[in-house]
Short mmCIF file of N, CA and C in Angstrom, two decimals:
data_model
loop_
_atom_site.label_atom_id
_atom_site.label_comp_id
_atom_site.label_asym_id
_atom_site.label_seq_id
_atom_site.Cartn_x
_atom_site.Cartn_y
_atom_site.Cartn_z
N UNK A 1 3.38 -19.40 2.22
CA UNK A 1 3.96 -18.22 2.83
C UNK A 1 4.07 -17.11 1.80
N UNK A 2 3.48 -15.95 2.20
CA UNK A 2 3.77 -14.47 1.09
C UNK A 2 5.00 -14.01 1.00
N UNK A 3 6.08 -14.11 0.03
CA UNK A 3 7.11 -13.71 -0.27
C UNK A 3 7.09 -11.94 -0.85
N UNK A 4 8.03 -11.63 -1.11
CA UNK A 4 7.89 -10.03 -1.59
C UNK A 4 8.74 -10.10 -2.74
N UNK A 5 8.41 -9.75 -4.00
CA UNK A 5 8.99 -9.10 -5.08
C UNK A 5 8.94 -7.66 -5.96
N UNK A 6 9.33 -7.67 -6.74
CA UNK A 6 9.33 -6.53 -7.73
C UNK A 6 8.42 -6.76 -8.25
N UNK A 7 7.58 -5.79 -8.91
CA UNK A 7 6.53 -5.87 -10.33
C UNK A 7 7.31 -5.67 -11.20
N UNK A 8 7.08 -6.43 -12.57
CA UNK A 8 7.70 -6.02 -13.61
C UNK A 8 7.10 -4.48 -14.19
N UNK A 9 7.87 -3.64 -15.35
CA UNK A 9 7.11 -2.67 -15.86
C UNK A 9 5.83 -2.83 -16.07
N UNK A 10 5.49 -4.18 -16.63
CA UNK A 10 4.69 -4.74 -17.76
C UNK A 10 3.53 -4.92 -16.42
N UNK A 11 3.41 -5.58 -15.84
CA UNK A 11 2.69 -5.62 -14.54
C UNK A 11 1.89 -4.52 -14.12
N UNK A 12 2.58 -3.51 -13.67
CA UNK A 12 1.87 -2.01 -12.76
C UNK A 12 1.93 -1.88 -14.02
N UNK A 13 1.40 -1.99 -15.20
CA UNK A 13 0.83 -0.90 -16.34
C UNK A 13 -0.36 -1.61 -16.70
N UNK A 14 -0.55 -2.35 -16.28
CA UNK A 14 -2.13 -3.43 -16.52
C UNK A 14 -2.88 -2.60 -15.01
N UNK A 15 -2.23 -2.02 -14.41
CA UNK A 15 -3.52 -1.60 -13.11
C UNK A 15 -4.07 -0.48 -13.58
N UNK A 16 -5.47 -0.23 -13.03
CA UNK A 16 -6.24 1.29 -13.81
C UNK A 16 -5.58 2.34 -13.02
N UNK A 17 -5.77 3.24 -13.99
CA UNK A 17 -5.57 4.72 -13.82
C UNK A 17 -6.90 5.06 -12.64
N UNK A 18 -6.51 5.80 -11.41
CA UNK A 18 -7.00 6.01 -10.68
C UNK A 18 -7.14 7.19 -9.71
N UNK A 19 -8.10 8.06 -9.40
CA UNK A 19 -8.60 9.35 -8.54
C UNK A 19 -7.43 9.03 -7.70
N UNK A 20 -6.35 9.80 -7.36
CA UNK A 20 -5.94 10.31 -6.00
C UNK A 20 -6.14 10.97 -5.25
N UNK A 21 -6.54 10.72 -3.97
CA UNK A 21 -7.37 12.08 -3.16
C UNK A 21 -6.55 11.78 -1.95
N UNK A 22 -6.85 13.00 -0.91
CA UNK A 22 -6.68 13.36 0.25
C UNK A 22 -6.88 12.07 1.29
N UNK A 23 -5.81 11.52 2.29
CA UNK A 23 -6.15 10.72 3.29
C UNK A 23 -7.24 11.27 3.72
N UNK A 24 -8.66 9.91 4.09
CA UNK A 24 -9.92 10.72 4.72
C UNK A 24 -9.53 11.60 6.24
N UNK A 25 -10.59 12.31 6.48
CA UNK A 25 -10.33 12.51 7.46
C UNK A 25 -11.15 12.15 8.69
N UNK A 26 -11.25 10.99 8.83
CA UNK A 26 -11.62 10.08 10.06
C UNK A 26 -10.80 9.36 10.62
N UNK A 27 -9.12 9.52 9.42
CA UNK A 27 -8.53 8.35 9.69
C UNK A 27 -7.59 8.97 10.50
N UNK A 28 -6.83 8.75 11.51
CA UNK A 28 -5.88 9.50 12.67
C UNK A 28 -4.63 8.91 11.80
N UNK A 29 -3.70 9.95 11.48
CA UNK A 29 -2.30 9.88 10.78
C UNK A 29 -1.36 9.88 11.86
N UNK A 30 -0.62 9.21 11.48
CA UNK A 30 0.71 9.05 12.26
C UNK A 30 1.78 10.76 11.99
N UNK A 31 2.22 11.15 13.50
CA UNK A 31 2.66 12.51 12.94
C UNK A 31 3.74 12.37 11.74
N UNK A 32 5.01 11.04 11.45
CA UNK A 32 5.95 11.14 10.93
C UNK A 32 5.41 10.68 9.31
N UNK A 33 4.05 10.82 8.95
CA UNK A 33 3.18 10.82 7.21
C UNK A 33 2.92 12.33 6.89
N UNK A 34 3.37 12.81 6.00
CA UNK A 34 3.37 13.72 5.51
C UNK A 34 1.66 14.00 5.04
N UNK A 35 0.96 14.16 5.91
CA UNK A 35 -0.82 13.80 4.79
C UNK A 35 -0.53 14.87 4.38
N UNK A 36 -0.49 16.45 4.34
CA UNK A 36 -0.65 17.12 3.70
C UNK A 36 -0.07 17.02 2.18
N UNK A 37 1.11 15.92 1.87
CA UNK A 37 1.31 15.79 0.25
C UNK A 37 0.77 14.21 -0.01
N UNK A 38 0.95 13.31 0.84
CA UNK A 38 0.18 11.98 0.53
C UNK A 38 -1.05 12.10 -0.03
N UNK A 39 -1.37 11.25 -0.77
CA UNK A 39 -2.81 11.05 -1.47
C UNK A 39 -3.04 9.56 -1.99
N UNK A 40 -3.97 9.30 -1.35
CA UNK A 40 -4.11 7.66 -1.68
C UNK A 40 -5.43 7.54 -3.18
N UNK A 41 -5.28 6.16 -3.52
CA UNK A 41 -6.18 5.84 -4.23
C UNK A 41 -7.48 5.59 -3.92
N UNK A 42 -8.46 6.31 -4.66
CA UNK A 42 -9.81 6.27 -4.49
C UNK A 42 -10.22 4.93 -4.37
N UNK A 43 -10.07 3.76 -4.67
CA UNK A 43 -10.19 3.06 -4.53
C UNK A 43 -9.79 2.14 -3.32
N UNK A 44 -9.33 2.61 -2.35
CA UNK A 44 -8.87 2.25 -1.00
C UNK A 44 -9.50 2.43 0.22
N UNK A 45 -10.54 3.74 -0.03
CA UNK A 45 -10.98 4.48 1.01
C UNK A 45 -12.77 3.62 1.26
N UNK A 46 -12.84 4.09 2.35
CA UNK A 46 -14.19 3.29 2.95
C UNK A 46 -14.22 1.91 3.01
N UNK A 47 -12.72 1.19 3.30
CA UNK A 47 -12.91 0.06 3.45
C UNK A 47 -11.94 -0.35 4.62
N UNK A 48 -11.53 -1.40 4.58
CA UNK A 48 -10.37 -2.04 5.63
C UNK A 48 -9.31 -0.67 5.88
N UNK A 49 -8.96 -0.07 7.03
CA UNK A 49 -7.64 0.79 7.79
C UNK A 49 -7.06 -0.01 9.02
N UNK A 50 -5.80 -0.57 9.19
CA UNK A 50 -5.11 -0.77 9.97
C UNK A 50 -3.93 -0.01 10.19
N UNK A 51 -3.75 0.20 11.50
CA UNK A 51 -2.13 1.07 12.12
C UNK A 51 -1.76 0.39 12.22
N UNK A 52 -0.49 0.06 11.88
CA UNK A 52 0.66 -0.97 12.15
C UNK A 52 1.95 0.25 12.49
N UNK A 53 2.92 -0.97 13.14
CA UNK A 53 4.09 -0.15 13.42
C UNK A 53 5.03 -0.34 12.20
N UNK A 54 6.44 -0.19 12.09
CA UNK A 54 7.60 -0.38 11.45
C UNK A 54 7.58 -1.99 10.75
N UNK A 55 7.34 -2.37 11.45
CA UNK A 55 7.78 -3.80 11.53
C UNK A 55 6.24 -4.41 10.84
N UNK A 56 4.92 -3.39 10.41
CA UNK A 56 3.84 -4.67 9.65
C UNK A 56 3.07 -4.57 10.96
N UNK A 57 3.30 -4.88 12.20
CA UNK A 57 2.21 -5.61 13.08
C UNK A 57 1.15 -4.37 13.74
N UNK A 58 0.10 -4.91 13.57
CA UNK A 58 -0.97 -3.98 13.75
C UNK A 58 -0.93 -3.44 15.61
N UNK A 59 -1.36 -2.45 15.81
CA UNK A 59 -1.01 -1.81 16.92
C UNK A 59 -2.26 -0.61 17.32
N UNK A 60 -2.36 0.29 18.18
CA UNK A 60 -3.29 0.65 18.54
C UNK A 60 -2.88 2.17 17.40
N UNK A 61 -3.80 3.17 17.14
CA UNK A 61 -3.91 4.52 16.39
C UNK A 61 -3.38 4.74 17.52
N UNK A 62 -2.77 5.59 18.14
CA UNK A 62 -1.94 6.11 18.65
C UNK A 62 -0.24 5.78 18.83
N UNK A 63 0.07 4.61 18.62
CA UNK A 63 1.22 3.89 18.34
C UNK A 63 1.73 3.77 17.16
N UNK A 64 0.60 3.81 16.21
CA UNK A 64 1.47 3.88 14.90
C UNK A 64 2.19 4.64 14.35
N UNK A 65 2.74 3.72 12.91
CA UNK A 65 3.73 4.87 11.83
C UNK A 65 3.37 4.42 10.74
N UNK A 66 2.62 3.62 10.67
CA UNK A 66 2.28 3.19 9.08
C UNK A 66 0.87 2.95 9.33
N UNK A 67 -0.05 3.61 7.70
CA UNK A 67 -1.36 2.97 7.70
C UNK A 67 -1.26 1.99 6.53
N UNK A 68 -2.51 1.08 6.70
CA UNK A 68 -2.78 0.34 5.75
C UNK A 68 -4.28 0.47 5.40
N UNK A 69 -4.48 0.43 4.13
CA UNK A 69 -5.29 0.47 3.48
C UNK A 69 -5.86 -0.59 2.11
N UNK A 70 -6.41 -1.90 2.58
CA UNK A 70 -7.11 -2.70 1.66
C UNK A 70 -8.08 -1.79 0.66
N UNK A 71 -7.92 -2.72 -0.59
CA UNK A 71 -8.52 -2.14 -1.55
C UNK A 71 -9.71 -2.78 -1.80
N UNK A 72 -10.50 -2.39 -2.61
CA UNK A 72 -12.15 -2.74 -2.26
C UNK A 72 -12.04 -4.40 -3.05
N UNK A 73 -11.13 -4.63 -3.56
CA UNK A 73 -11.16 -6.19 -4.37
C UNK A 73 -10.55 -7.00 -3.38
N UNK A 74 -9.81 -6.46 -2.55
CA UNK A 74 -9.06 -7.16 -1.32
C UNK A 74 -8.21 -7.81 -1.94
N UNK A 75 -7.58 -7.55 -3.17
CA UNK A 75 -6.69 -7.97 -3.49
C UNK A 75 -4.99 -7.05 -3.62
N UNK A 76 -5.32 -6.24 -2.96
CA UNK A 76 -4.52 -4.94 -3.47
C UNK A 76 -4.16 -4.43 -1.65
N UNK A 77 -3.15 -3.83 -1.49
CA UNK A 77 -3.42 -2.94 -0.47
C UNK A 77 -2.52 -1.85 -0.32
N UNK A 78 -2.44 -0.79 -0.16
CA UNK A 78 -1.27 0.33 0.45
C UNK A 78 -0.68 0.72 1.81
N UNK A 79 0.35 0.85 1.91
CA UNK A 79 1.03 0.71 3.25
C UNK A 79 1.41 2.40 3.33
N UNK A 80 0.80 3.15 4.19
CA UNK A 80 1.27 4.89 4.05
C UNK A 80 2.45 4.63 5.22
N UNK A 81 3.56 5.00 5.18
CA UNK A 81 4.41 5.27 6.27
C UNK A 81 6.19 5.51 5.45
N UNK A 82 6.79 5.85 6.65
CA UNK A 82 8.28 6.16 6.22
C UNK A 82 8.98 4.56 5.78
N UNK A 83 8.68 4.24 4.65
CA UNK A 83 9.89 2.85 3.70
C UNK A 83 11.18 3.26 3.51
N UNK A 84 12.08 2.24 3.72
CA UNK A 84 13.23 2.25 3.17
C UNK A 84 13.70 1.86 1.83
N UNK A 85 14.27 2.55 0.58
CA UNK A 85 14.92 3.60 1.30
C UNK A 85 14.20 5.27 1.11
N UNK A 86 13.87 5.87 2.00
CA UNK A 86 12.93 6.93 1.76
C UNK A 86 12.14 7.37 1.04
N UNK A 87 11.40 5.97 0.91
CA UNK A 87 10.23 6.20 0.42
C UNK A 87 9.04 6.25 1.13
N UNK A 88 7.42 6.45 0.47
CA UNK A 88 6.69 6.55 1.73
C UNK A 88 5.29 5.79 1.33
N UNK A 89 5.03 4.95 0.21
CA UNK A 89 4.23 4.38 -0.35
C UNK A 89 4.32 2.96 -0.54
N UNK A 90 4.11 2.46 -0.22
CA UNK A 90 4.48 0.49 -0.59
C UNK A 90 3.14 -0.24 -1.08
N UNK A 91 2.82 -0.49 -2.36
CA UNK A 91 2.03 -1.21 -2.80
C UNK A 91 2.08 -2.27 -3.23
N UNK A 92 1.06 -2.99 -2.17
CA UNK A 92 1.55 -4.81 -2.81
C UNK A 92 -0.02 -5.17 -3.49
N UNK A 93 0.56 -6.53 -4.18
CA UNK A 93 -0.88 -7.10 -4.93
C UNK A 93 -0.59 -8.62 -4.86
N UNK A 94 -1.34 -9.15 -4.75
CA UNK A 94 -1.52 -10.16 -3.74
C UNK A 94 -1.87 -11.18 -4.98
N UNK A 95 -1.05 -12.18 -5.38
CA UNK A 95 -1.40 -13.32 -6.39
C UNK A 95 -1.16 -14.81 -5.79
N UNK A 96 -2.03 -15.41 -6.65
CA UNK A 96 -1.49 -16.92 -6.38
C UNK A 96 -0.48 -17.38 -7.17
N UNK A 97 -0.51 -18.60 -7.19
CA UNK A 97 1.00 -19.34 -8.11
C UNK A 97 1.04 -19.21 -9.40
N UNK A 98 -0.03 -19.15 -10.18
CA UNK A 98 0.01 -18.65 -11.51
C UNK A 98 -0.03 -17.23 -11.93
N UNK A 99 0.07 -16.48 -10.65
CA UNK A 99 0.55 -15.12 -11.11
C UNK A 99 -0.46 -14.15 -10.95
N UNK A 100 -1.78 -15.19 -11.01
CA UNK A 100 -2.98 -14.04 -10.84
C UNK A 100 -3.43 -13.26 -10.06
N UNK A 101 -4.12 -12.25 -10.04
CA UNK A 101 -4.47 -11.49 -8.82
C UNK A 101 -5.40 -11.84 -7.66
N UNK A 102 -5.55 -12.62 -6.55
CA UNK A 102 -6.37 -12.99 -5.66
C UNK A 102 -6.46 -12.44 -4.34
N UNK A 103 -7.45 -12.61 -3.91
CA UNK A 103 -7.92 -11.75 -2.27
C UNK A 103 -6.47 -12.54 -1.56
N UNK A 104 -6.02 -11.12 -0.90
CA UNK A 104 -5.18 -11.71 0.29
C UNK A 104 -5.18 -13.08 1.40
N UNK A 105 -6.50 -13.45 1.21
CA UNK A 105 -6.30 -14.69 2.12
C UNK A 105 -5.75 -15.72 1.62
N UNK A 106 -5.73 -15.75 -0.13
CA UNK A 106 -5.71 -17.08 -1.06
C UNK A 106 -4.42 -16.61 -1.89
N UNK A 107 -3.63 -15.59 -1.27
CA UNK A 107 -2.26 -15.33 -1.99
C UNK A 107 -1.50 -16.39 -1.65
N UNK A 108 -0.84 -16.97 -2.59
CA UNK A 108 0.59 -17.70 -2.30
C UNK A 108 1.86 -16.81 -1.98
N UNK A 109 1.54 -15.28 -2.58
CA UNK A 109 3.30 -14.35 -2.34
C UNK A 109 2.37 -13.36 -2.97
N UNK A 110 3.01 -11.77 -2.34
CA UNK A 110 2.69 -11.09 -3.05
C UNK A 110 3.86 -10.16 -3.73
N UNK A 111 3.41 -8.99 -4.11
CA UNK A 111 4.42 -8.38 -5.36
C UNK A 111 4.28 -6.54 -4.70
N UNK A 112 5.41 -6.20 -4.34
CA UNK A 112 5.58 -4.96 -3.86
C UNK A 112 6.33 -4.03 -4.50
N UNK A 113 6.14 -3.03 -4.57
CA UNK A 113 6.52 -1.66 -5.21
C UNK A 113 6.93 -0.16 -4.21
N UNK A 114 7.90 0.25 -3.54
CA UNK A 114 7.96 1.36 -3.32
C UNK A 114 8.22 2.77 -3.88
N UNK A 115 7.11 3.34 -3.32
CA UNK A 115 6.97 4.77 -4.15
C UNK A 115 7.59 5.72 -3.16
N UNK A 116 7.82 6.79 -3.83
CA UNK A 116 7.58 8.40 -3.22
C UNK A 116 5.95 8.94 -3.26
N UNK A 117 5.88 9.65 -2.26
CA UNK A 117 4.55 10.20 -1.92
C UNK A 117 4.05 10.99 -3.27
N UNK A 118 4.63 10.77 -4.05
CA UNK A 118 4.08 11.04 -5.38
C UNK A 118 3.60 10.10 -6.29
N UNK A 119 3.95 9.00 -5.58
CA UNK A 119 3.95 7.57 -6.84
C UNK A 119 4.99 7.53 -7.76
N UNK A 120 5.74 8.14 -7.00
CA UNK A 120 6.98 7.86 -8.65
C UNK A 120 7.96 6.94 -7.71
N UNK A 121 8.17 5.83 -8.89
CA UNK A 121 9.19 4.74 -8.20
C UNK A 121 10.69 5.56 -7.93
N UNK A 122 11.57 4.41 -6.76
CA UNK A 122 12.42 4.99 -6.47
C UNK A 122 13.81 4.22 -6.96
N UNK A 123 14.70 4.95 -7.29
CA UNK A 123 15.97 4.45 -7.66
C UNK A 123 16.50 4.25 -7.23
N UNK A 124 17.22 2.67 -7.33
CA UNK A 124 18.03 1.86 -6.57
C UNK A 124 19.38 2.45 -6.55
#
């Protein structure tokens, strides 16, 4: 079962530095995502997009409030929507039991981070 934790500092500073660009525009945004300041990682785009609602479960583009976006290693993914507590970025990375980074199907738990639509973590 995938559990949810913190990354340590030490953790999100081993991931690359990466292009932030503009949500594409093929992808239908939920009205309550700010796209005009969101910007996802280049590394996300042209691959896996799911709408999900509040709650994670995938739902039709017109129902949603959150996108998701797999990353091209499929080990990575971004969640665009309104997080609590007002944040709007949730990035998880997907490891097995020794900690390493593996494709979402072969995660034992993964490791989550909420941002502001800037990427800057938020204070508890």
């Amino acid at each position: 079962m995938i559990g949810c934790d913190s990354l340590s500092r030490e953790g999100w500073k081993k991931l690359p530095r990466i292009e932030l660009i503009p949500i594409p525009e093929d992808v239908k945004v939920p009205k309550d995502i700010p796209a005009s300041k969101v910007r996802i990682p280049s590394t996300y785009t042209g691959h896996d997009v799911e709408y999900e609602d509040d709650e994670g479960k995938p739902v039709d583009e017109n129902e949603a409030t959150h996108l998701r976006f797999t990353g091209i290693d499929r080990r990575s993914d971004i969640v665009i929507g309104p997080m609590k507590p007002k944040g709007m970025i949730k990035l998880n990375l997907y490891l097995n039991d020794d900690e390493i980074p593996v494709v979402k199907e072969q995660a034992s738990h993964v490791k989550s981070k909420i941002l502001s639509e800037s990427y800057r973590p938020l204070r508890s």
